[in-house]
Tab-separated table of C-alpha atoms in Angstrom:
chain	number	residue	atom	x	y	z
X	1	MET	CA	0.000	0.000	0.000
X	2	ARG	CA	1.369	3.458	-0.808
X	3	SER	CA	0.149	7.002	-0.162
X	4	ARG	CA	0.142	10.105	-2.299
X	5	MET	CA	-1.642	13.455	-2.441
X	6	TRP	CA	-4.756	13.598	-4.618
X	7	GLY	CA	-7.272	16.409	-4.930
X	8	GLY	CA	-5.827	18.150	-1.861
X	9	THR	CA	-6.516	15.191	0.471
X	10	ALA	CA	-4.543	12.162	1.544
X	11	ALA	CA	-5.246	9.260	-0.817
X	12	VAL	CA	-4.599	5.558	-0.424
X	13	VAL	CA	-4.187	3.346	-3.474
X	14	LEU	CA	-5.162	-0.332	-3.123
X	15	GLY	CA	-4.742	-1.984	-6.512
X	16	GLY	CA	-7.699	-0.719	-8.569
X	17	LEU	CA	-9.255	1.054	-5.565
X	18	LEU	CA	-8.658	4.705	-4.786
X	19	VAL	CA	-9.964	6.076	-1.482
X	20	ALA	CA	-9.700	9.706	-0.410
X	21	GLY	CA	-10.679	11.533	2.757
X	22	CYS	CA	-11.063	10.532	6.392
X	23	GLY	CA	-13.254	7.654	7.496
X	24	GLY	CA	-15.004	6.890	10.740
X	25	GLY	CA	-14.562	3.691	12.658
X	26	MET	CA	-17.039	0.877	13.287
X	27	LYS	CA	-17.537	-0.957	16.523
X	28	ASP	CA	-17.320	-4.698	15.940
X	29	THR	CA	-20.547	-6.596	16.394
X	30	ALA	CA	-20.604	-10.141	17.726
X	31	ASP	CA	-24.227	-11.139	17.406
X	32	GLY	CA	-23.476	-13.728	14.734
X	33	ASN	CA	-25.605	-11.908	12.163
X	34	GLU	CA	-22.980	-11.728	9.465
X	35	GLY	CA	-25.199	-9.880	7.009
X	36	GLN	CA	-25.639	-6.944	9.365
X	37	ALA	CA	-22.228	-6.813	11.003
X	38	GLY	CA	-20.776	-4.293	8.574
X	39	LYS	CA	-23.568	-1.734	8.709
X	40	ALA	CA	-21.736	1.500	9.351
X	41	ALA	CA	-20.247	4.372	7.423
X	42	SER	CA	-16.689	3.145	7.843
X	43	GLY	CA	-15.127	4.523	4.663
X	44	GLY	CA	-14.198	7.949	3.317
X	45	TYR	CA	-15.353	9.514	0.072
X	46	PRO	CA	-14.716	10.169	-2.725
X	47	VAL	CA	-13.930	6.575	-3.694
X	48	SER	CA	-12.787	5.496	-7.153
X	49	VAL	CA	-12.647	1.986	-8.607
X	50	THR	CA	-11.362	0.843	-11.971
X	51	ASP	CA	-12.655	-1.626	-14.544
X	52	CYS	CA	-10.745	-4.262	-16.519
X	53	THR	CA	-9.184	-1.597	-18.775
X	54	GLY	CA	-8.327	0.849	-15.990
X	55	ALA	CA	-11.249	3.228	-16.614
X	56	ARG	CA	-12.253	4.842	-13.324
X	57	THR	CA	-15.667	5.286	-11.684
X	58	THR	CA	-15.877	7.689	-8.745
X	59	PHE	CA	-18.399	7.755	-5.880
X	60	SER	CA	-18.966	10.868	-3.772
X	61	SER	CA	-21.206	8.923	-1.383
X	62	ALA	CA	-22.507	5.394	-0.819
X	63	PRO	CA	-24.976	4.102	-3.445
X	64	LYS	CA	-28.542	3.683	-2.216
X	65	ARG	CA	-30.099	1.517	-4.959
X	66	ILE	CA	-27.861	-1.318	-6.128
X	67	VAL	CA	-28.632	-3.992	-8.723
X	68	THR	CA	-26.395	-7.078	-8.856
X	69	SER	CA	-25.870	-9.203	-11.946
X	70	ASN	CA	-25.959	-12.479	-10.043
X	71	ALA	CA	-25.868	-14.248	-6.692
X	72	SER	CA	-22.125	-13.871	-6.113
X	73	SER	CA	-22.084	-10.068	-5.977
X	74	LEU	CA	-25.354	-10.136	-4.026
X	75	GLU	CA	-23.850	-12.495	-1.443
X	76	LEU	CA	-20.794	-10.290	-0.996
X	77	LEU	CA	-22.991	-7.255	-0.347
X	78	LEU	CA	-25.028	-9.230	2.173
X	79	ARG	CA	-21.880	-10.338	3.977
X	80	LEU	CA	-20.687	-6.727	4.037
X	81	GLY	CA	-23.931	-5.591	5.624
X	82	ALA	CA	-25.025	-3.588	2.565
X	83	GLY	CA	-27.956	-5.834	1.678
X	84	ASP	CA	-30.606	-3.200	2.337
X	85	GLN	CA	-29.076	-1.117	-0.453
X	86	VAL	CA	-29.819	-3.840	-3.026
X	87	ILE	CA	-33.059	-3.352	-4.993
X	88	GLY	CA	-32.738	-6.189	-7.496
X	89	THR	CA	-30.653	-8.993	-8.956
X	90	GLY	CA	-30.257	-11.320	-11.889
X	91	PHE	CA	-29.354	-15.009	-11.538
X	92	PRO	CA	-30.858	-15.087	-8.015
X	93	PRO	CA	-29.673	-17.602	-5.418
X	94	GLY	CA	-32.112	-20.446	-4.960
X	95	ARG	CA	-33.861	-20.785	-1.639
X	96	GLY	CA	-31.538	-22.458	0.825
X	97	THR	CA	-28.381	-22.006	-1.247
X	98	LEU	CA	-26.844	-19.319	0.963
X	99	PRO	CA	-25.783	-20.032	4.540
X	100	GLY	CA	-27.599	-18.926	7.671
X	101	THR	CA	-29.347	-15.566	7.799
X	102	LEU	CA	-27.947	-14.615	4.390
X	103	ASP	CA	-30.544	-16.855	2.766
X	104	ALA	CA	-33.493	-15.063	4.355
X	105	GLN	CA	-32.066	-11.693	3.351
X	106	ALA	CA	-31.391	-12.837	-0.212
X	107	GLN	CA	-34.952	-14.075	-0.677
X	108	LYS	CA	-36.244	-10.560	0.018
X	109	VAL	CA	-34.331	-9.070	-2.917
X	110	LYS	CA	-36.430	-8.438	-6.021
X	111	VAL	CA	-35.612	-10.786	-8.894
X	112	LEU	CA	-35.235	-8.796	-12.112
X	113	SER	CA	-34.425	-11.899	-14.147
X	114	GLN	CA	-33.698	-15.561	-13.539
X	115	THR	CA	-30.742	-15.146	-15.904
X	116	VAL	CA	-29.204	-12.040	-17.508
X	117	ILE	CA	-31.196	-8.899	-16.717
X	118	PRO	CA	-32.663	-7.513	-19.969
X	119	LYS	CA	-31.119	-4.192	-20.911
X	120	GLU	CA	-34.309	-2.154	-20.763
X	121	LYS	CA	-35.279	-3.610	-17.382
X	122	LEU	CA	-31.829	-2.845	-15.978
X	123	LEU	CA	-31.838	0.721	-17.308
X	124	GLY	CA	-35.347	1.288	-15.961
X	125	SER	CA	-34.705	-0.330	-12.565
X	126	GLY	CA	-34.057	2.935	-10.739
X	127	ALA	CA	-30.616	1.721	-9.696
X	128	ASP	CA	-27.762	4.117	-9.030
X	129	LEU	CA	-25.199	1.264	-9.215
X	130	TYR	CA	-24.946	-1.969	-11.194
X	131	ILE	CA	-22.371	-4.547	-10.076
X	132	ASP	CA	-21.327	-6.744	-12.994
X	133	THR	CA	-19.860	-10.185	-12.337
X	134	PHE	CA	-19.605	-11.131	-16.010
X	135	ALA	CA	-18.299	-8.333	-18.252
X	136	SER	CA	-15.795	-9.809	-20.700
X	137	MET	CA	-15.535	-13.306	-19.264
X	138	GLY	CA	-14.109	-15.483	-22.024
X	139	SER	CA	-16.504	-18.321	-21.294
X	140	MET	CA	-19.424	-15.960	-21.844
X	141	GLY	CA	-18.539	-15.188	-25.447
X	142	GLY	CA	-17.208	-11.720	-24.656
X	143	GLY	CA	-20.042	-10.676	-22.376
X	144	MET	CA	-23.451	-11.576	-21.062
X	145	GLY	CA	-26.501	-10.568	-23.067
X	146	ASP	CA	-27.265	-7.133	-24.498
X	147	THR	CA	-25.293	-5.028	-22.032
X	148	PRO	CA	-26.040	-1.283	-21.980
X	149	THR	CA	-23.364	1.022	-23.355
X	150	PRO	CA	-21.499	3.417	-21.057
X	151	GLU	CA	-23.594	6.222	-22.539
X	152	GLU	CA	-26.829	4.383	-21.761
X	153	PHE	CA	-25.735	3.708	-18.181
X	154	GLU	CA	-24.859	7.376	-17.749
X	155	ALA	CA	-28.172	8.565	-19.198
X	156	ALA	CA	-30.019	6.312	-16.736
X	157	GLY	CA	-27.971	7.611	-13.808
X	158	ILE	CA	-26.397	4.200	-13.150
X	159	LYS	CA	-22.742	3.720	-12.276
X	160	HIS	CA	-21.363	0.424	-13.602
X	161	ILE	CA	-18.594	-1.452	-11.780
X	162	TYR	CA	-17.240	-4.991	-11.876
X	163	LEU	CA	-16.219	-7.934	-9.763
X	164	LYS	CA	-12.816	-7.893	-11.380
X	165	SER	CA	-11.742	-11.288	-10.060
X	166	THR	CA	-14.295	-12.901	-12.378
X	167	ALA	CA	-15.138	-10.238	-14.970
X	168	CYS	CA	-11.502	-9.592	-15.855
X	169	ALA	CA	-10.226	-13.155	-15.392
X	170	ALA	CA	-9.820	-14.025	-19.059
X	171	GLN	CA	-7.726	-10.885	-19.619
X	172	SER	CA	-5.236	-11.701	-16.874
X	173	LYS	CA	-1.660	-11.830	-18.135
X	174	SER	CA	-0.606	-14.603	-15.778
X	175	PRO	CA	-2.134	-17.603	-13.991
X	176	VAL	CA	-4.243	-16.901	-10.902
X	177	THR	CA	-2.627	-18.676	-7.970
X	178	ASP	CA	-3.952	-16.770	-4.945
X	179	LEU	CA	-7.125	-15.040	-3.761
X	180	SER	CA	-5.779	-11.485	-3.853
X	181	ALA	CA	-8.197	-10.484	-6.630
X	182	VAL	CA	-11.171	-11.734	-4.605
X	183	GLU	CA	-9.893	-9.931	-1.529
X	184	ALA	CA	-9.478	-6.765	-3.618
X	185	ASP	CA	-13.104	-7.059	-4.791
X	186	ILE	CA	-14.290	-7.313	-1.192
X	187	THR	CA	-12.163	-4.311	-0.228
X	188	SER	CA	-13.474	-2.279	-3.173
X	189	LEU	CA	-17.123	-3.109	-2.474
X	190	GLY	CA	-16.588	-2.245	1.175
X	191	ALA	CA	-15.168	1.156	0.260
X	192	VAL	CA	-17.933	1.878	-2.265
X	193	THR	CA	-20.758	0.910	0.105
X	194	GLY	CA	-19.284	2.419	3.270
X	195	THR	CA	-18.624	-0.939	4.919
X	196	SER	CA	-14.836	-0.940	4.837
X	197	ALA	CA	-14.483	-2.123	8.417
X	198	ARG	CA	-16.521	-5.243	7.693
X	199	ALA	CA	-14.597	-5.801	4.445
X	200	LYS	CA	-11.365	-5.698	6.412
X	201	GLN	CA	-12.728	-8.344	8.789
X	202	LEU	CA	-13.778	-10.631	5.944
X	203	VAL	CA	-10.451	-10.342	4.150
X	204	ALA	CA	-8.526	-10.925	7.374
X	205	GLY	CA	-10.550	-14.065	8.034
X	206	MET	CA	-9.828	-15.401	4.554
X	207	LYS	CA	-6.118	-14.691	4.891
X	208	GLU	CA	-5.954	-16.429	8.264
X	209	GLN	CA	-7.784	-19.502	6.972
X	210	VAL	CA	-5.693	-19.852	3.805
X	211	GLY	CA	-2.526	-19.024	5.717
X	212	ALA	CA	-3.097	-21.964	8.049
X	213	VAL	CA	-3.481	-24.287	5.060
X	214	GLN	CA	-0.321	-22.911	3.460
X	215	LYS	CA	1.611	-23.443	6.675
X	216	ALA	CA	0.511	-27.085	6.676
X	217	VAL	CA	0.950	-28.009	3.009
X	218	GLY	CA	2.727	-25.100	1.314
X	219	GLY	CA	6.102	-26.780	1.550
X	220	THR	CA	4.975	-29.814	-0.450
X	221	SER	CA	7.009	-30.063	-3.660
X	222	GLN	CA	5.216	-29.723	-6.972
X	223	SER	CA	5.999	-33.311	-7.927
X	224	ALA	CA	4.460	-34.575	-4.688
X	225	ARG	CA	1.231	-32.622	-5.117
X	226	PRO	CA	-1.706	-34.662	-6.467
X	227	THR	CA	-3.294	-33.689	-9.761
X	228	TYR	CA	-6.851	-32.401	-9.522
X	229	PHE	CA	-9.736	-32.175	-11.979
X	230	PHE	CA	-12.785	-29.969	-11.424
X	231	PHE	CA	-15.621	-31.876	-13.134
X	232	ASP	CA	-18.275	-29.298	-13.991
X	233	TYR	CA	-21.157	-31.751	-14.113
X	234	ASP	CA	-23.798	-29.061	-14.558
X	235	ALA	CA	-22.025	-27.656	-17.622
X	236	GLY	CA	-22.810	-30.871	-19.484
X	237	THR	CA	-21.125	-34.212	-19.930
X	238	LYS	CA	-20.968	-34.558	-23.709
X	239	GLN	CA	-17.956	-32.262	-23.886
X	240	PRO	CA	-16.337	-31.290	-20.574
X	241	SER	CA	-15.754	-27.646	-19.698
X	242	VAL	CA	-12.525	-27.335	-17.720
X	243	THR	CA	-11.260	-24.596	-15.416
X	244	CYS	CA	-8.079	-23.056	-16.776
X	245	ASN	CA	-5.332	-21.117	-15.046
X	246	ARG	CA	-7.049	-17.692	-15.085
X	247	GLN	CA	-10.090	-18.984	-13.205
X	248	ILE	CA	-10.467	-18.572	-9.433
X	249	ALA	CA	-10.713	-22.356	-9.128
X	250	ASN	CA	-7.071	-22.576	-10.245
X	251	ALA	CA	-6.078	-20.465	-7.245
X	252	VAL	CA	-8.274	-22.492	-4.890
X	253	ILE	CA	-6.779	-25.768	-6.124
X	254	THR	CA	-3.207	-24.446	-5.992
X	255	LEU	CA	-3.547	-22.996	-2.492
X	256	ALA	CA	-4.958	-26.328	-1.282
X	257	GLY	CA	-1.738	-28.076	-2.290
X	258	ALA	CA	-2.926	-29.684	-5.525
X	259	ARG	CA	-2.110	-29.270	-9.203
X	260	ASN	CA	-4.941	-28.234	-11.508
X	261	ALA	CA	-5.005	-30.878	-14.252
X	262	PHE	CA	-5.605	-28.095	-16.783
X	263	ALA	CA	-3.259	-25.476	-15.379
X	264	ASP	CA	-1.545	-25.286	-18.780
X	265	CYS	CA	-4.724	-23.882	-20.334
X	266	ASP	CA	-4.512	-20.071	-20.636
X	267	GLY	CA	-7.910	-18.485	-19.968
X	268	ASP	CA	-10.761	-19.043	-17.554
X	269	TYR	CA	-12.756	-21.899	-19.093
X	270	LYS	CA	-12.271	-24.137	-22.111
X	271	GLN	CA	-14.179	-26.985	-23.685
X	272	VAL	CA	-12.058	-30.061	-24.285
X	273	GLY	CA	-12.651	-33.690	-25.170
X	274	TRP	CA	-12.811	-36.576	-22.722
X	275	GLU	CA	-9.660	-37.891	-24.348
X	276	ASP	CA	-7.890	-34.826	-22.900
X	277	VAL	CA	-9.119	-35.662	-19.402
X	278	ILE	CA	-8.075	-39.292	-19.843
X	279	ALA	CA	-4.609	-38.137	-20.914
X	280	ARG	CA	-4.256	-36.157	-17.664
X	281	ASN	CA	-5.602	-39.090	-15.577
X	282	PRO	CA	-6.092	-37.003	-12.410
X	283	ASP	CA	-5.458	-38.253	-8.876
X	284	TRP	CA	-8.577	-36.522	-7.530
X	285	ILE	CA	-11.848	-35.318	-9.034
X	286	GLN	CA	-14.111	-32.660	-7.570
X	287	LEU	CA	-17.755	-33.269	-8.415
X	288	GLY	CA	-18.678	-29.727	-9.477
X	289	VAL	CA	-22.380	-29.486	-8.676
X	290	ARG	CA	-24.317	-26.268	-8.141
X	291	ASN	CA	-26.232	-25.888	-4.907
X	292	ARG	CA	-29.750	-27.325	-5.252
X	293	GLY	CA	-31.013	-25.616	-2.082
X	294	GLY	CA	-31.099	-28.556	0.305
X	295	GLU	CA	-28.971	-31.393	1.657
X	296	ALA	CA	-31.031	-34.175	0.070
X	297	ALA	CA	-31.142	-32.484	-3.343
X	298	ASN	CA	-27.414	-31.781	-3.239
X	299	LYS	CA	-26.625	-35.384	-2.307
X	300	LYS	CA	-28.734	-36.606	-5.214
X	301	ALA	CA	-26.847	-34.356	-7.634
X	302	PHE	CA	-23.455	-35.441	-6.302
X	303	ASP	CA	-24.547	-39.093	-6.545
X	304	GLU	CA	-25.568	-38.572	-10.162
X	305	ALA	CA	-22.245	-36.941	-11.053
X	306	GLU	CA	-20.261	-39.737	-9.431
X	307	GLN	CA	-22.372	-42.434	-11.046
X	308	TRP	CA	-21.884	-40.845	-14.460
X	309	LEU	CA	-18.104	-40.999	-14.058
X	310	ARG	CA	-18.228	-44.585	-12.796
X	311	SER	CA	-20.460	-45.827	-15.618
X	312	ASN	CA	-19.214	-43.867	-18.610
X	313	PRO	CA	-16.817	-45.940	-20.749
X	314	ALA	CA	-14.579	-42.916	-21.266
X	315	THR	CA	-14.086	-42.147	-17.585
X	316	LYS	CA	-14.599	-45.310	-15.537
X	317	GLY	CA	-10.945	-46.290	-16.019
X	318	LEU	CA	-9.555	-43.036	-14.639
X	319	LYS	CA	-7.288	-43.464	-11.616
X	320	ALA	CA	-9.417	-41.177	-9.428
X	321	VAL	CA	-12.598	-43.015	-10.389
X	322	LYS	CA	-11.180	-46.474	-9.714
X	323	GLU	CA	-9.824	-45.340	-6.343
X	324	GLY	CA	-12.975	-43.431	-5.394
X	325	HIS	CA	-11.066	-40.183	-5.012
X	326	PHE	CA	-14.034	-37.805	-5.243
X	327	LEU	CA	-14.636	-34.522	-3.450
X	328	ARG	CA	-18.199	-33.305	-2.973
X	329	ILE	CA	-17.745	-29.552	-2.860
X	330	GLY	CA	-20.128	-27.106	-4.505
X	331	SER	CA	-19.289	-25.316	-7.734
X	332	GLU	CA	-20.138	-21.808	-6.570
X	333	GLN	CA	-17.681	-21.659	-3.692
X	334	THR	CA	-14.953	-22.959	-5.989
X	335	THR	CA	-15.419	-20.970	-9.199
X	336	ILE	CA	-17.177	-17.750	-8.137
X	337	ALA	CA	-15.552	-14.964	-6.130
X	338	GLY	CA	-16.524	-15.009	-2.475
X	339	VAL	CA	-15.560	-15.492	1.134
X	340	GLU	CA	-16.226	-19.228	0.810
X	341	ASN	CA	-13.289	-19.623	-1.601
X	342	ALA	CA	-11.155	-19.868	1.546
X	343	ASP	CA	-13.472	-22.547	2.948
X	344	THR	CA	-12.960	-24.557	-0.234
X	345	VAL	CA	-9.182	-24.275	0.006
X	346	GLU	CA	-9.399	-25.731	3.500
X	347	ALA	CA	-11.889	-28.461	2.537
X	348	ILE	CA	-9.760	-29.673	-0.377
X	349	ALA	CA	-6.566	-29.643	1.689
X	350	LYS	CA	-8.191	-31.623	4.512
X	351	THR	CA	-9.145	-34.347	2.035
X	352	LEU	CA	-5.850	-34.458	0.148
X	353	TYR	CA	-3.641	-34.157	3.239
X	354	PRO	CA	-5.483	-35.950	6.044
X	355	GLY	CA	-4.028	-35.171	9.437
X	356	LYS	CA	-1.937	-32.245	8.224
X	357	VAL	CA	-4.658	-29.581	8.104
X	358	ALA	CA	-6.400	-28.847	11.398
């Protein structure tokens, strides 16, 4: 972190986040209500954030009417305590898919679309901020749906910012091997919404959790680390979609002490053939299943994914399949930016290194 003078006030630059002015503090809350713990004006304004190209958006105060593109940005706002500022979302979380009180809060948010929010509905939503998780994600064909132009956003009075850890992933110039981009997103959202103190808590918790895993397994040589394949069952089985080295999952897998079987693939996602998976013959396979909203439904989906691998002629001979080396960890917490990325690092490491990770 470095300081400089900007606009006559002390400024702090944190990656793509620029914060100016003096901020008030926030007394920590310990009532266990994570979604409300960050509710305080704990940041200074103006605040500027950048997009994937470096273009800057500046906030003179906290937004009051936020629309999120999907459940990941919504969940982050809820965890920050800014949920009451959200007036709508696309790709809503299913009932029961978020933990604890976050689920009840999420279900109160107006659903503007079950998928991509139509342009006219977004522009007419009354929002003063739109948080975009998709942007130029390579796997989305250069974007999601008919996105408004910068001029259209401006005419509607809507500022447009991104979850850069996902939206800018395909443009990264090097493999993603840590969660710094996710932590930067949390920090940026905290500054924008006036919940910086809560953002600091969340980031510190992630760092502590991942740090403990690194202390336990970080010294394992590359050759001794097991190879790991994220099987995106919900993306379809005819032609597998693999997570490449610019995707958050690559960082999660690496931090857990494993080697992504497709770490040599530059980008975020790529469709390959089953012959490519067979050639990698991974030591472990994560059954990538999206949260169905309940324990029984999730178990059924994981069972189906495992059975497909065991019965399919192309995959039943894989080392991981024959040895039953499966991990049942949800897709969202592995591939989408969020606090639970750290939980996934820990869960994978506990399975791959039994006894080493507390």
